[in-house]
Coordinates of C-alpha atoms and ligand atoms in Angstrom, one line a residue:
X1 CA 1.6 -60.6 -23.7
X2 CA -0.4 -62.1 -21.0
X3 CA -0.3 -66.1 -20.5
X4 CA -4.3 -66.3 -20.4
X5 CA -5.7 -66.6 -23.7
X6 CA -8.3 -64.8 -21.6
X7 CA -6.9 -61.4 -21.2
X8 CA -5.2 -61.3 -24.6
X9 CA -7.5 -58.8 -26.1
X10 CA -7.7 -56.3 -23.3
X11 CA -3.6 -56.6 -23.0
X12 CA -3.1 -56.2 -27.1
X13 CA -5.2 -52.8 -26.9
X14 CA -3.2 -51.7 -23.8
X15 CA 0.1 -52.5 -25.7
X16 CA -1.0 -51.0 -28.8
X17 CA -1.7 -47.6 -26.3
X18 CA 1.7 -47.8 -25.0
X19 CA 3.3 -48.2 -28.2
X20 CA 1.3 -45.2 -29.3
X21 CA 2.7 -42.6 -26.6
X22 CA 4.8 -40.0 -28.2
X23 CA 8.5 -39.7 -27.6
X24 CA 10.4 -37.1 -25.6
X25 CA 11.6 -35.6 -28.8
X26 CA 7.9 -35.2 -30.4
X27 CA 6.6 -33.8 -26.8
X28 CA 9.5 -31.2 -27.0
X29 CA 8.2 -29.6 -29.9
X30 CA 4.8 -29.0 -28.3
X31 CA 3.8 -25.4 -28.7
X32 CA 3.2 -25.6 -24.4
X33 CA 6.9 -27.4 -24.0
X34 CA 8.7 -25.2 -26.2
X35 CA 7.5 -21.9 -24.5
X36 CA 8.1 -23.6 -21.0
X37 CA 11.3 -24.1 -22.3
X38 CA 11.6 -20.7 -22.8
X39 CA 11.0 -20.1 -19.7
X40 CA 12.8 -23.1 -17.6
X41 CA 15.7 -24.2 -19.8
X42 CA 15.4 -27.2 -21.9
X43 CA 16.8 -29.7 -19.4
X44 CA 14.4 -29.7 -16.7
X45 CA 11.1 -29.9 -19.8
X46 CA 14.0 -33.0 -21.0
X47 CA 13.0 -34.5 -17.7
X48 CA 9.6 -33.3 -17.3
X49 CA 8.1 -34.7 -20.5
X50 CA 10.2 -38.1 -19.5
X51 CA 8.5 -38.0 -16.2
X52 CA 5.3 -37.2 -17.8
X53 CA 5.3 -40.0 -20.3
X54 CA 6.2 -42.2 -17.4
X55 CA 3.3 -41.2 -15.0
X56 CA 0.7 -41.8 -18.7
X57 CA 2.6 -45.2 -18.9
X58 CA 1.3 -46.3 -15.9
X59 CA -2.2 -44.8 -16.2
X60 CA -2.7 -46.7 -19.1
X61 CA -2.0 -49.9 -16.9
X62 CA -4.6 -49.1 -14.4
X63 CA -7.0 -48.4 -17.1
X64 CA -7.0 -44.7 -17.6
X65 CA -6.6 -42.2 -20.2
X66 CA -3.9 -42.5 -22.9
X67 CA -3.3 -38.8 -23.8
X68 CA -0.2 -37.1 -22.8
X69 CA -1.8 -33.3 -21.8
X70 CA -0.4 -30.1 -20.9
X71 CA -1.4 -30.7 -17.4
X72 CA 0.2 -34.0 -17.1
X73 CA 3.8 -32.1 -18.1
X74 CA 2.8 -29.1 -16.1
X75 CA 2.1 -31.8 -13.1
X76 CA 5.9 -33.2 -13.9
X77 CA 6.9 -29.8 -13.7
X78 CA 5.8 -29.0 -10.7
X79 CA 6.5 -32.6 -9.2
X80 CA 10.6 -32.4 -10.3
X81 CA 10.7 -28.5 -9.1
X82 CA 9.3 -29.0 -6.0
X83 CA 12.4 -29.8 -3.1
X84 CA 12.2 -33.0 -1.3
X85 CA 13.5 -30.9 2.0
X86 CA 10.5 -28.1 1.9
X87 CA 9.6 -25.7 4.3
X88 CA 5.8 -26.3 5.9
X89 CA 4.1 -24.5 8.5
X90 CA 3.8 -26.4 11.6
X91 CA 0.2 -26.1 13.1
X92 CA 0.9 -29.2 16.0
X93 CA 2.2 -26.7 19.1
X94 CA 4.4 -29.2 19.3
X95 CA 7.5 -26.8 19.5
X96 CA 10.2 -29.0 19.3
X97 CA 8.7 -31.5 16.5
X98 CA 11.7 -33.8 15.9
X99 CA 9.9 -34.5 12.0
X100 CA 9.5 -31.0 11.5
X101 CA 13.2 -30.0 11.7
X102 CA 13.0 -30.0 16.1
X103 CA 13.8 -26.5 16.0
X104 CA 13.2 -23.5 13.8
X105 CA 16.8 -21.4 13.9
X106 CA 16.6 -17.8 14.1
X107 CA 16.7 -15.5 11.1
X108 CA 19.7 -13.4 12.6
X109 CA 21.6 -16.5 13.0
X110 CA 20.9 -18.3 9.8
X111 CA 22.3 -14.9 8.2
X112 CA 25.8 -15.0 9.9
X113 CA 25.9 -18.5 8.6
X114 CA 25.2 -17.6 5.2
X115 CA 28.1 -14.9 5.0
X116 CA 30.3 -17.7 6.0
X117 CA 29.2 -20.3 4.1
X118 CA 29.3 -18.2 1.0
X119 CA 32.8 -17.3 1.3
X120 CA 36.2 -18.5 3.0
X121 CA 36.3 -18.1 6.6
X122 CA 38.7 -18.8 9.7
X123 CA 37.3 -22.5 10.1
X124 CA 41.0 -23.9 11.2
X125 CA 42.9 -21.1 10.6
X126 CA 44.0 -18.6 13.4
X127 CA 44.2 -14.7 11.8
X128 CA 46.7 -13.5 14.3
X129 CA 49.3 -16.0 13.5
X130 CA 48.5 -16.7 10.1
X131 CA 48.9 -20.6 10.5
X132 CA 46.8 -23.5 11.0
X133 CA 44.2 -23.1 13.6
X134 CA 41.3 -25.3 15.1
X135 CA 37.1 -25.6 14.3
X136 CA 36.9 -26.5 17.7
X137 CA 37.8 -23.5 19.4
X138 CA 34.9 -21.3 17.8
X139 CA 31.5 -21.7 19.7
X140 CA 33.3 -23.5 22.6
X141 CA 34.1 -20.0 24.5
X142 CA 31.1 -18.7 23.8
X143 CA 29.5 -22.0 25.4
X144 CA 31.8 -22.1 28.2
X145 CA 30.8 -18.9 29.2
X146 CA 27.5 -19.1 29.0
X147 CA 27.3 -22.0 31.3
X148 CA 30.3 -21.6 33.2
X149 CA 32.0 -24.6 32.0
X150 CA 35.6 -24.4 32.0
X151 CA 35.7 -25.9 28.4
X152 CA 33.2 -27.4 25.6
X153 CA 33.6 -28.9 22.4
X154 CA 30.8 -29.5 19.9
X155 CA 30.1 -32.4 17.7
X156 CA 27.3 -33.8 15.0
X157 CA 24.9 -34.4 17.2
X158 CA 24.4 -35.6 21.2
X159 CA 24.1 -39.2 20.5
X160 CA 28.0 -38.3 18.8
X161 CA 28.3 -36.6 22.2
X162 CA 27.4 -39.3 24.4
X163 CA 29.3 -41.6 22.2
X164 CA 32.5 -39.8 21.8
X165 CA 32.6 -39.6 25.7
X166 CA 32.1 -43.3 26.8
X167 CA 34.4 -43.9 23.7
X168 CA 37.2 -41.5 25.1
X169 CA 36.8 -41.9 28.9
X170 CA 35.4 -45.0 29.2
X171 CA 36.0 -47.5 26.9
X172 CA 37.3 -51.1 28.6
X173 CA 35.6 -50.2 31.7
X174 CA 32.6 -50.0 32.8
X175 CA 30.0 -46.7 32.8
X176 CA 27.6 -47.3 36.2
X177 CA 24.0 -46.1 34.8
X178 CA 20.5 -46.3 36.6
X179 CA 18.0 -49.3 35.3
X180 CA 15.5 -46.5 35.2
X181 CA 17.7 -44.6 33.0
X182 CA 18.5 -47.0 30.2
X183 CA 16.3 -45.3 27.5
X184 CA 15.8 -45.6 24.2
X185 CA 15.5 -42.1 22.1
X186 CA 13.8 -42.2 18.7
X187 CA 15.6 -43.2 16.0
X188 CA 17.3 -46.1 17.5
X189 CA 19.5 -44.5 20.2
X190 CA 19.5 -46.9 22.8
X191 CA 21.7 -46.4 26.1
X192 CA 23.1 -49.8 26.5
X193 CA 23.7 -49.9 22.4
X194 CA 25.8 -46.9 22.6
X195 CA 27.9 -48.0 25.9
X196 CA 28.3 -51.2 23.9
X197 CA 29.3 -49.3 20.8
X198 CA 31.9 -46.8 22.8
X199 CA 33.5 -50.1 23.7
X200 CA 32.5 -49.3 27.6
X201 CA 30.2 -52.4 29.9
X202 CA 27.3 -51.4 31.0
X203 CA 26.7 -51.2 34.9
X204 CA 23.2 -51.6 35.6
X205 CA 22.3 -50.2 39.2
X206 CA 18.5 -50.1 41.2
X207 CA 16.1 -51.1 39.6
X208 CA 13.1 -49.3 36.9
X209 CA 11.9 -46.9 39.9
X210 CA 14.1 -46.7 42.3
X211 CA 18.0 -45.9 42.7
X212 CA 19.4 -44.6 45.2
X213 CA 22.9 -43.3 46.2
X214 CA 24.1 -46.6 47.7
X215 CA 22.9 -48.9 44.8
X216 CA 25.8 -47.1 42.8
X217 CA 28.7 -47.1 45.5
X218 CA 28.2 -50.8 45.4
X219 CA 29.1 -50.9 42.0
X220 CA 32.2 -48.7 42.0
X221 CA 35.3 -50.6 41.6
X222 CA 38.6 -51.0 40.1
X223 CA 36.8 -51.7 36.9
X224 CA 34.5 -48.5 37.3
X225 CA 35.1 -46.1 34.5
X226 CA 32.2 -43.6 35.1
X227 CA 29.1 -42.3 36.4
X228 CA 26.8 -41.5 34.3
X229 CA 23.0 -39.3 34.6
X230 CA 20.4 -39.5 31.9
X231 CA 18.0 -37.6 31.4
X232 CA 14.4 -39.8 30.9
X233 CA 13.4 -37.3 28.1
X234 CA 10.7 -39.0 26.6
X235 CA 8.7 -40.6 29.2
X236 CA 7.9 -40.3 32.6
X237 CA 7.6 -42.5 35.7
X238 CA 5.1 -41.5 38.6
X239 CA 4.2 -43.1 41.9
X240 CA 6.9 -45.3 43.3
X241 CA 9.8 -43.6 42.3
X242 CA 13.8 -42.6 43.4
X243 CA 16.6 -41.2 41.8
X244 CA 19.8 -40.0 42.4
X245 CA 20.4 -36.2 41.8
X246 CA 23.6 -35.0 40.3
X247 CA 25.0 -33.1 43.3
X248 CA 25.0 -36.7 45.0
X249 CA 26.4 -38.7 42.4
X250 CA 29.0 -35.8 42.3
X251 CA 29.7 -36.1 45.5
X252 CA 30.5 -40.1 45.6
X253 CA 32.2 -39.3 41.9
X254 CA 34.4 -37.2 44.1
X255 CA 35.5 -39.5 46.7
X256 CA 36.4 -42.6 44.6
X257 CA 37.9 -40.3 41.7
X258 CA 35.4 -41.2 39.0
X259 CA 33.9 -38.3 36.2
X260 CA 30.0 -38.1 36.5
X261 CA 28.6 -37.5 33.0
X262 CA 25.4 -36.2 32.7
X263 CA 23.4 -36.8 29.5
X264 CA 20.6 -34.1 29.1
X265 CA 19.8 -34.3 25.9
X266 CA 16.9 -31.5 26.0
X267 CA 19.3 -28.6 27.7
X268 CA 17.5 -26.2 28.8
X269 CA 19.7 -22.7 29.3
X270 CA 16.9 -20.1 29.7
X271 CA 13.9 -20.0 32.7
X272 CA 10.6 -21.5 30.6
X273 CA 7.9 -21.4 31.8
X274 CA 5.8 -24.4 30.6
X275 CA 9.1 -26.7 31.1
X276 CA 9.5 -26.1 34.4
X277 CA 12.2 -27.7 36.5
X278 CA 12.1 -30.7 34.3
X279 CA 14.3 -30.0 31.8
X280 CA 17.9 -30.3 33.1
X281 CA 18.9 -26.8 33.7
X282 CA 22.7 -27.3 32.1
X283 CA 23.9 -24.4 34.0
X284 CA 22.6 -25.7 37.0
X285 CA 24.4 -29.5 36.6
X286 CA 27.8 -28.1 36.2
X287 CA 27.1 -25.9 39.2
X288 CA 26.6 -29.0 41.1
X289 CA 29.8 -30.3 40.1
X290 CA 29.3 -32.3 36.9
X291 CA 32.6 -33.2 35.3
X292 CA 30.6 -33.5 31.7
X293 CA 27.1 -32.8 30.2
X294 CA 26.2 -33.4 27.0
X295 CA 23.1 -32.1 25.5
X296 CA 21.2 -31.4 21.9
X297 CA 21.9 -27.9 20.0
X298 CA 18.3 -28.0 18.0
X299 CA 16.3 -29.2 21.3
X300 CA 15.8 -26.5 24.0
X301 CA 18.8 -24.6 23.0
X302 CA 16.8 -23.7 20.3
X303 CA 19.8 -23.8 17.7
X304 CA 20.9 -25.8 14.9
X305 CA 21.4 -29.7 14.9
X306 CA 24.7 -30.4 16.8
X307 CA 26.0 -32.1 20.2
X308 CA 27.8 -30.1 22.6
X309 CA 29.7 -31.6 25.1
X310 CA 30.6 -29.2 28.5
X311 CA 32.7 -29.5 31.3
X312 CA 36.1 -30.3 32.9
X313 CA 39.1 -29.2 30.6
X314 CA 40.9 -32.2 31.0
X315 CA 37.9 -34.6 29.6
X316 CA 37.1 -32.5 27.0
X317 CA 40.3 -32.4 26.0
X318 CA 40.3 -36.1 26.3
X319 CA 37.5 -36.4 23.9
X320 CA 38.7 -33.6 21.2
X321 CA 41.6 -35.7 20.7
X322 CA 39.9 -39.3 20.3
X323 CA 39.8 -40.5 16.7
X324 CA 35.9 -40.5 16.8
X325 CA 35.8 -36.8 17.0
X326 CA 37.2 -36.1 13.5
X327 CA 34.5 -38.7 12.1
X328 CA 31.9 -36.7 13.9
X329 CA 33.0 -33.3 13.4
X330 CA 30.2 -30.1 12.5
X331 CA 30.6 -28.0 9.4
X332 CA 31.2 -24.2 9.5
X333 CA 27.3 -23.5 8.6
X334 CA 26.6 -25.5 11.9
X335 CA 29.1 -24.0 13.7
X336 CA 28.1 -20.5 12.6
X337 CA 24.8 -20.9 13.4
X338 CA 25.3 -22.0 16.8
X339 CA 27.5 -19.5 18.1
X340 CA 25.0 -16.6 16.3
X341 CA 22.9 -18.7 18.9
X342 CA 25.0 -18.3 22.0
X343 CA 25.6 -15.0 21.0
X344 CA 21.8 -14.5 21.6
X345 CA 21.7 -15.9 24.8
X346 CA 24.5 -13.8 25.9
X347 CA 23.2 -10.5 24.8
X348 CA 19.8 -11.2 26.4
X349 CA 18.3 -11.9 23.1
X350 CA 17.0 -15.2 23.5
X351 CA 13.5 -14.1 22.7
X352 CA 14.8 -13.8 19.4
X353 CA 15.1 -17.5 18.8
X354 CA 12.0 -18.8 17.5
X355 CA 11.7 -22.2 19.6
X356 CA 12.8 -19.9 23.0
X357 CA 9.9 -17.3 22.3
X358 CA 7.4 -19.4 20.8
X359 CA 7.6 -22.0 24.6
X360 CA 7.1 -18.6 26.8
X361 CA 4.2 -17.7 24.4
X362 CA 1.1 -17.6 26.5
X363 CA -2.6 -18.3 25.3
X364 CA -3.4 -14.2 25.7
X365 CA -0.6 -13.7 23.4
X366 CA -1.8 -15.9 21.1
X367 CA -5.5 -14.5 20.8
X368 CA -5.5 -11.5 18.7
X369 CA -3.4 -14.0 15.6
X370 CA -6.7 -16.2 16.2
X371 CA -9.4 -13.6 16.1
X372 CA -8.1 -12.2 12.9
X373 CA -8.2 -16.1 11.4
X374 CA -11.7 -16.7 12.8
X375 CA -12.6 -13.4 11.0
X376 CA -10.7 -13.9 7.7
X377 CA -12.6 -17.4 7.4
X378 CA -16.2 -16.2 8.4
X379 CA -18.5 -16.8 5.3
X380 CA -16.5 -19.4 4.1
X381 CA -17.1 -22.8 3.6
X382 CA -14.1 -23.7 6.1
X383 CA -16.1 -22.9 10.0
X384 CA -13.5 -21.9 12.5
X385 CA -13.5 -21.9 16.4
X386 CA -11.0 -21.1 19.3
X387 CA -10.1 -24.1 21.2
X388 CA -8.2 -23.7 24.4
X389 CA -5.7 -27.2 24.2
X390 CA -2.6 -27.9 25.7
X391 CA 0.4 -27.7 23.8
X392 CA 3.7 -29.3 24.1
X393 CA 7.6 -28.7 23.8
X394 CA 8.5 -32.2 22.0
X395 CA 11.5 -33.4 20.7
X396 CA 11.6 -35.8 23.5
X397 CA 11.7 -33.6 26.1
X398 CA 9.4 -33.9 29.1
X399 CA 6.3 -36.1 28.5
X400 CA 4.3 -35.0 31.0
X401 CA 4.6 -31.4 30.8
X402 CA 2.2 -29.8 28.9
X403 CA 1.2 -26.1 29.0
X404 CA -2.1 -24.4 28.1
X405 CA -2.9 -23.3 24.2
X406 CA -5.0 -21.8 21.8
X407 CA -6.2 -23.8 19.3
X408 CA -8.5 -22.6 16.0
X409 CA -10.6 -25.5 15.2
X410 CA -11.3 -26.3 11.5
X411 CA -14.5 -28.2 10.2
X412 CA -15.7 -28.2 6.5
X413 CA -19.1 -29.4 5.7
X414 CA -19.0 -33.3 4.2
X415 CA -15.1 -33.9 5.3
X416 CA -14.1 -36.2 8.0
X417 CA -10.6 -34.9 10.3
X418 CA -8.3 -37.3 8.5
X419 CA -9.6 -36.0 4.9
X420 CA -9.0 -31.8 6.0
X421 CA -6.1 -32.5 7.2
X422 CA -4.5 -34.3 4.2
X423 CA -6.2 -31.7 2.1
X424 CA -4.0 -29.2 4.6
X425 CA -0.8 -31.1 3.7
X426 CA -1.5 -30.5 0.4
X427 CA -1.2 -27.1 0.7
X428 CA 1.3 -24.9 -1.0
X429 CA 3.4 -24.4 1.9
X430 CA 2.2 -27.8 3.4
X431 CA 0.2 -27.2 6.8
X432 CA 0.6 -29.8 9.4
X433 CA -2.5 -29.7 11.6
X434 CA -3.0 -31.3 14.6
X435 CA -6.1 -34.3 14.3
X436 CA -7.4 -35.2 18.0
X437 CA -10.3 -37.4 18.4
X438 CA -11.7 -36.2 14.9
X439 CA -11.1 -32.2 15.6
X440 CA -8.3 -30.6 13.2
X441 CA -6.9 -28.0 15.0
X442 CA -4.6 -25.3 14.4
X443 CA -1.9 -23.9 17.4
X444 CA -0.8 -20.8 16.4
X445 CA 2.0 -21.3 18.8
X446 CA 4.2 -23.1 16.6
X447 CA 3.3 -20.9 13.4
X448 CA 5.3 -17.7 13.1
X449 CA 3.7 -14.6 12.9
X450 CA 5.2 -14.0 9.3
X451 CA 3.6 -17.1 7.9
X452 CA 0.2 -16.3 9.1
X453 CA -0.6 -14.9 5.5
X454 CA 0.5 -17.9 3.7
X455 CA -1.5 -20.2 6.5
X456 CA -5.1 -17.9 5.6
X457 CA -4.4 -18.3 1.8
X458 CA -3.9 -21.8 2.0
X459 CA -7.1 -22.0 4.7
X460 CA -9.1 -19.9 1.7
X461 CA -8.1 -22.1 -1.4
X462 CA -9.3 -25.2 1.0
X463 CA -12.2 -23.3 1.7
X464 CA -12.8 -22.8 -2.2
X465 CA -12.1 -26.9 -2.8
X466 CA -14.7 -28.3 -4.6
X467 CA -14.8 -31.8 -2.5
X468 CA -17.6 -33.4 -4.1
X469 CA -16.2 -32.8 -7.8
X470 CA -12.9 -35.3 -6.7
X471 CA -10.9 -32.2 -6.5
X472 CA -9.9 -32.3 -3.4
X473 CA -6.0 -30.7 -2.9
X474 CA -5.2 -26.5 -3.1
Ligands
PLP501 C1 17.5 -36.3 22.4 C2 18.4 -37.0 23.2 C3 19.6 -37.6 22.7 C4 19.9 -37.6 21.3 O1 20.1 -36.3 20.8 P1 20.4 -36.0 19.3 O2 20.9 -34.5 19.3 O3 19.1 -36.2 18.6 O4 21.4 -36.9 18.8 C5 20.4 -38.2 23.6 N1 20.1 -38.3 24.9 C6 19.0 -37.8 25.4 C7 18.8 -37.9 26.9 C8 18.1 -37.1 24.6 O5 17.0 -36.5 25.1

């Protein structure tokens, strides 16, 4: 009851409502329940009526209508069926969209993994002995081949990487970094944290836009643990600007007896086009002589969410038998799934991975998927037209690169871009456009072909929205 005398009529009529809702048990007999539960099974109607009950409770308090309906339960249905970890279609061309899963794993991988995970497998157990063997040995020959490492090891993710390596190799001493390296990655990955955290001191050299070579033979001492590259992944300097390559840091790495590590997070193992030189070629880094690199498996690699750490046998043996490791060990779904990856690269493949093919798409290729749309949608209320844009790869990797797009531009009479695109997201599957100064657009580069059909039905049931009516989701 409310303290103002004031409210208490309006309050005693709302509390007289809420006493009147009906109870799970009397919903549960509803002719609409009990053939739901029928079809459903009683616990998840148990929960939907609950939820349904609960969502009336609180329309009462802002006012609204006091009936419990079929379509409030069928909502709760849908609401409690529908998983919190969905697939959508991504419409952004951002290719590697770190919110949208970074990147989409390919089919003939996913299915390896699924064999495995359904059943036992050789996870730490060696067939031709028939005793005890290790996770650690599956994708690491498939990776040191592939880059011509002489061993690898592979771990939750490359922040795990790049900690598990100062951790191991490092930690008491210091790791000698560029000031115009000391980046933050989303998500709270900071470079000095993580030193701090592997229980190495940081070694600032140069300063924000220029090192050079002699800044970090000044710093090498008897304290000096390592040398360590990192790649600027999400942001860019121009102008004014020096680094230090990693065939020179190599090289003074090599005459005071120190490892260079190289943090690439965005490692890039196939030519693409749109990337360029930027993103560190992995093969290329050992080449020069890098002791270690460490990079991301669901980033350029185009594989499922992992670290893998590449390089001298010695340090990774160093770092596969530091405590850390076992805390930041993969699962055999991961692992399975990234060595169906590698297996792809090695068998010349690599179109078949999804983020690989869909970065050396080109605007020509992308037309005909565009046309058909524009032609689907003609006479609908939904007007479509091809943009050209530029797309990017994402995932922080390579700010400044972007490559050229095609884009299917979306207006509907009487909706602002912010409105459409909600109404998109709203979709079942969910469609994440792209809003850019008030234009929703659509890049067909990040949509797979097979999802085009579910992208036009969701396009038509927007198209069919009446917006004026209040209705305003598919
Ligand atoms: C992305 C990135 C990381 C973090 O990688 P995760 O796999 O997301 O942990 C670390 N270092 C660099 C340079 C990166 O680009």
């Amino acid at each position: 009851m409310s303290a103002h005398p004031g409210h208490a009529i309006p309050d005693e009529a709302m509390q007289q409502k809420l006493r009147a809702l009906p109870s799970v048990d009397e919903l549960l007999k509803r002719p609409f329940v009990t053939a739901m539960i029928n079809l459903r099974g009683r616990a998840l109607l148990v929960r939907a009526t609950r939820l349904a009950v609960g969502n009336v409770r609180a329309r009462i308090k802002a006012g609204g209508d006091s009936h419990v309906s079929d379509e409030d339960i069928e909502h709760a249905i849908h609401t409690l069926s529908r998983p919190s970890l969905q697939r959508v279609i991504n419409a952004t061309g951002v290719v590697l969209h770190t919110n949208l899963g970074r990147a989409p794993i390919s089919r003939a991988a996913l299915q390896g993994a699924v064999e495995v995970a359904a059943g036992y497998s050789t996870l730490e157990f060696d067939l031709q002995a028939g005793e005890r063997g290790s996770r650690y040995t599956h994708a690491s020959k498939l990776i040191s081949e592939l880059l011509g490492a002489e061993d690898a090891l592979v771990v939750n993710n490359c922040a795990a990487a790049v900690l598990l390596a100062l951790s191991a190799l490092c930690a008491g001493r210091e790791a000698v970094v560029s000031r115009g390296e000391l980046v933050e990655i989303g998500g709270g990955f900071r470079i000095p944290e993580v030193v701090a955290q592997g229980g190495a001191r940081l070694r600032e050299v140069g300063t924000t836009n220029r090192t050079r070579i002699r800044d970090y033979e000044k710093a090498c001492g008897p304290e000096t643990g390592v040398l360590i590259k990192i790649h600027q992944s999400n942001f860019a300097q121009v102008g004014f600007t020096e680094s230090v390559t990693v065939a020179e840091l190599v090289q003074l790495g090599r005459e005071r007896g120190l490892p260079v590590l190289v943090d690439a997070g965005t490692g890039r193992v196939v030519s693409l086009p749109g990337v360029g030189d930027d993103g560190v070629d992995i093969r290329g880094a050992l080449r020069d002589g890098a002791d270690l690199c460490m990079f991301s498996g669901d980033k350029l690699l185009g594989g499922p969410q992992a670290g893998v750490l590449a390089g001298k046998r010695a340090l990774i043996a160093a770092c596969r038998e530091h405590p850390l490791c076992r805390a930041l060990r993969v699962d055999k779904m991961t692992l399975a799934v990234l060595e169906a990856t590698l297996r792809l690269y090695l068998d010349g493949r690599e179109d078949e991975i999804p983020a690989v093919h869909m970065l050396r798409l080109t605007p020509e290729a992308l037309r005909p998927r565009a046309d058909a749309l524009l032609r689907a949608l003609s006479g609908t209320a939904l007007k479509a037209d091809i943009e050209t844009v530029s797309a990017k790869a994402g995932g922080g990797t390579l700010p400044l690169t972007e490559f050229p797009s095609l884009a299917v531009r979306l207006t509907l009479q009487g909706v602002g871009a912010k409105k459409l695109s909600d109404m998109l997201r709203a979709c079942e599957p969910p469609v994440v456009a792209r809003v850019e100064e008030e234009r929703v657009l659509l890049d067909l580069r990040t949509v797979q072909p097979e999802e085009d059909a579910a992208l036009l039905a969701a396009l038509q049931r927007v198209a069919a929205t009446r917006v004026n009516g209040g209705v305003s989701s598919c």
